[in-house]
XYZ file of C-alpha atoms in Angstrom:
236
model
C -8.801 -23.808 1.678
C -5.631 -23.149 -0.360
C -2.480 -25.430 -0.271
C -0.142 -22.885 -0.259
C -1.947 -20.799 2.297
C -0.189 -21.944 5.955
C -3.226 -22.492 8.634
C -3.052 -20.047 11.099
C -6.108 -21.833 13.972
C -7.587 -19.380 16.253
C -5.251 -18.458 19.475
C -8.497 -18.902 20.823
C -11.409 -21.820 21.862
C -14.097 -20.160 22.640
C -16.337 -21.246 25.997
C -19.756 -23.591 25.585
C -20.160 -27.441 25.624
C -19.410 -29.232 22.299
C -22.204 -29.579 19.530
C -24.986 -31.383 20.667
C -26.637 -34.146 18.071
C -29.325 -31.792 16.581
C -27.272 -29.090 16.237
C -24.836 -31.273 13.501
C -28.246 -32.474 11.842
C -29.579 -29.037 11.632
C -26.491 -28.146 10.123
C -26.315 -30.913 7.670
C -30.129 -30.121 6.611
C -29.315 -26.452 5.940
C -26.308 -27.297 3.428
C -28.426 -29.086 1.440
C -31.595 -27.092 1.342
C -30.540 -23.718 1.782
C -28.573 -21.075 0.522
C -25.586 -18.499 2.322
C -25.867 -16.135 -0.275
C -25.153 -13.231 1.308
C -21.346 -15.111 2.408
C -20.572 -15.504 -1.406
C -17.831 -13.093 -2.686
C -15.872 -12.737 0.322
C -13.133 -14.649 -1.157
C -10.399 -11.959 -1.075
C -8.611 -12.968 1.760
C -5.828 -10.402 3.460
C -4.128 -10.447 7.156
C -2.655 -7.691 8.869
C -2.001 -6.093 12.761
C -4.647 -3.956 14.572
C -4.913 -2.255 17.145
C -7.644 -0.421 19.201
C -8.139 3.479 19.299
C -8.653 3.525 22.621
C -6.204 1.544 24.307
C -3.074 1.037 21.033
C -1.639 -1.645 23.688
C -4.477 -3.863 22.916
C -2.812 -5.989 19.182
C -3.847 -8.476 17.403
C -3.636 -10.378 13.813
C -6.303 -9.645 12.057
C -8.023 -12.593 8.859
C -10.162 -10.987 6.725
C -12.280 -11.917 4.015
C -13.976 -9.270 2.122
C -16.249 -8.704 -0.304
C -15.478 -6.565 -3.803
C -18.723 -4.005 -4.419
C -17.653 -1.948 -7.323
C -14.372 0.739 -7.119
C -14.333 2.668 -4.348
C -16.047 0.309 -1.582
C -15.322 -3.212 0.353
C -16.840 -4.611 2.634
C -14.503 -7.614 5.025
C -15.375 -9.511 7.738
C -12.445 -10.790 10.064
C -11.444 -13.506 11.932
C -8.828 -14.786 14.223
C -7.441 -17.125 12.472
C -8.396 -19.090 8.868
C -9.273 -22.587 9.429
C -12.276 -23.242 9.792
C -13.110 -22.955 13.960
C -11.971 -19.541 13.404
C -13.546 -17.363 15.194
C -15.027 -14.244 14.032
C -14.450 -11.223 15.238
C -15.409 -8.196 13.567
C -16.261 -6.648 10.551
C -13.994 -3.919 8.108
C -15.345 -1.600 5.849
C -13.449 -0.663 3.479
C -13.238 3.360 0.398
C -10.730 4.486 -2.149
C -9.862 7.859 -1.499
C -12.025 9.792 -2.849
C -14.955 8.214 -1.380
C -13.847 8.676 1.913
C -13.312 12.417 0.769
C -17.441 12.950 0.518
C -17.595 12.092 3.898
C -18.950 14.508 7.428
C -15.767 15.617 8.741
C -17.061 13.970 11.706
C -17.445 10.713 10.398
C -13.659 11.067 9.249
C -12.365 10.331 13.101
C -13.968 6.798 12.237
C -11.374 6.409 9.378
C -8.429 4.730 9.195
C -5.960 5.208 6.885
C -4.091 2.276 4.895
C -0.529 3.265 3.556
C 1.054 1.775 5.668
C -0.008 -0.902 5.752
C 0.734 -1.023 2.346
C 3.573 0.417 1.929
C 5.790 -1.524 5.002
C 4.952 -5.002 3.122
C 3.204 -4.993 6.873
C -0.571 -6.161 4.898
C -0.259 -9.670 3.465
C -2.212 -11.264 0.475
C -1.488 -15.323 1.483
C -2.036 -17.314 -1.673
C -1.702 -15.240 -3.548
C 0.602 -15.384 -6.773
C 3.276 -11.403 -5.865
C 1.960 -9.884 -9.165
C -1.493 -10.549 -7.871
C -1.344 -9.037 -5.282
C 1.440 -6.193 -6.326
C -2.335 -5.298 -8.064
C -4.255 -5.312 -5.199
C -1.662 -3.562 -2.850
C -2.135 -0.679 -5.111
C -5.498 -0.582 -5.743
C -5.688 -0.055 -1.808
C -3.023 2.736 -1.875
C -4.697 5.816 0.100
C -8.117 3.706 0.904
C -9.503 4.074 4.347
C -10.880 1.344 6.842
C -13.884 1.849 9.808
C -13.135 -1.523 11.643
C -15.390 -2.438 14.326
C -14.026 -5.892 16.524
C -16.684 -6.994 18.996
C -14.369 -9.934 20.269
C -10.218 -9.838 21.600
C -9.878 -12.971 22.036
C -6.005 -12.744 22.595
C -3.069 -12.568 20.046
C -1.466 -16.034 18.789
C 1.954 -14.837 20.847
C 0.750 -16.572 23.596
C -1.427 -13.129 24.910
C -4.466 -14.643 26.391
C -7.805 -13.038 25.163
C -11.808 -13.053 26.221
C -13.904 -17.408 25.981
C -16.827 -15.146 24.642
C -17.517 -11.675 22.853
C -16.971 -9.039 26.127
C -18.426 -5.311 26.478
C -18.686 -2.183 23.456
C -17.963 -2.678 19.918
C -14.101 -1.159 19.746
C -13.032 1.087 16.941
C -10.080 -0.536 15.874
C -7.459 1.819 13.838
C -4.506 1.605 12.412
C -0.136 1.521 12.391
C 1.241 4.273 11.317
C 4.869 3.693 11.619
C 7.757 1.676 11.866
C 7.518 0.457 15.617
C 3.823 0.669 16.311
C 3.308 -3.048 15.723
C 3.925 -5.127 18.554
C 7.520 -6.887 17.266
C 6.625 -10.356 18.505
C 3.388 -10.069 17.326
C 4.405 -9.249 13.738
C 7.512 -11.916 14.168
C 5.031 -14.647 14.988
C 2.541 -14.319 12.189
C 5.207 -14.217 9.979
C 6.874 -17.112 10.995
C 3.963 -18.722 11.247
C 2.251 -18.041 8.200
C 5.911 -17.922 6.197
C 5.534 -14.042 5.157
C 8.641 -11.646 4.065
C 7.679 -8.505 5.623
C 10.708 -6.790 4.370
C 10.327 -8.736 0.826
C 7.018 -6.966 -0.123
C 7.920 -3.560 1.012
C 10.975 -3.478 -1.111
C 8.492 -4.703 -3.559
C 6.018 -2.643 -3.208
C 8.249 0.232 -3.252
C 7.344 1.971 -6.870
C 4.029 2.112 -4.850
C 5.554 5.651 -2.458
C 5.145 7.998 -5.558
C 1.185 7.199 -5.395
C 0.351 7.897 -2.141
C -0.859 11.345 -1.228
C -1.643 12.444 2.921
C -4.369 10.833 4.456
C -6.088 11.369 7.603
C -5.487 9.928 10.944
C -2.016 9.181 10.150
C -0.672 11.022 13.684
C -4.141 9.763 15.209
C -1.738 7.582 17.188
C 1.812 9.481 16.861
C 2.221 10.151 21.085
C 1.002 7.292 22.573
C 3.527 5.032 21.201
C 7.408 5.895 21.668
C 10.379 4.824 19.827
C 8.856 4.574 16.164
C 9.896 5.818 12.610
C 8.125 7.814 9.182
C 7.478 5.886 6.561
C 8.620 7.528 3.353
C 4.908 7.743 1.564
C 2.744 7.580 5.008
C 2.507 11.281 5.795
C -0.721 13.182 7.878
C -3.007 15.096 5.420
């Protein structure tokens, strides 16, 4: 792991007994003779905050490891941390605004907008030099994500989660105004990982002019109180 990226352990140890001897032997054998080819290329790392669309009070960190398929599509696996024992909690597909515009109207309700995450500084790419992170964020302006979480392992600021995946997969959504993400959750992440959200917002101010109105910005507007709009984040 990049030594410039602070370790962020999972907030939850899964249920189950420790690995037995036969599992250790199996893993060693797999490392020697098998290949994890489909997992190669999932090396674009970004960390953000998610909430459940059906229950916006359910919030958590989301550590994405993404593969760039082409200019219009990324595929990501999502973990609750960035260490070797992090739990796999979901997946996300990211499409460009132009590809999103080709989707059927009813399908678009599954895709959340990304402009707030980019322009607010909330989305970060730990370990990347500032110019490279800025270039990545520029590519994500006007994009959309379709995200399903299969396991709510809790929050790093102390709220417990489940020991094993429970229930149906949850469709996740983005925050789209200041004050929607729990301040404790955001502060805990920034302090632990050495992130400067306010500084990133200022560095990305020149991206505001690239931001187009997006679907889904107002989807959860009435589910939060005392929120404030951000320049460039506008409902279609």
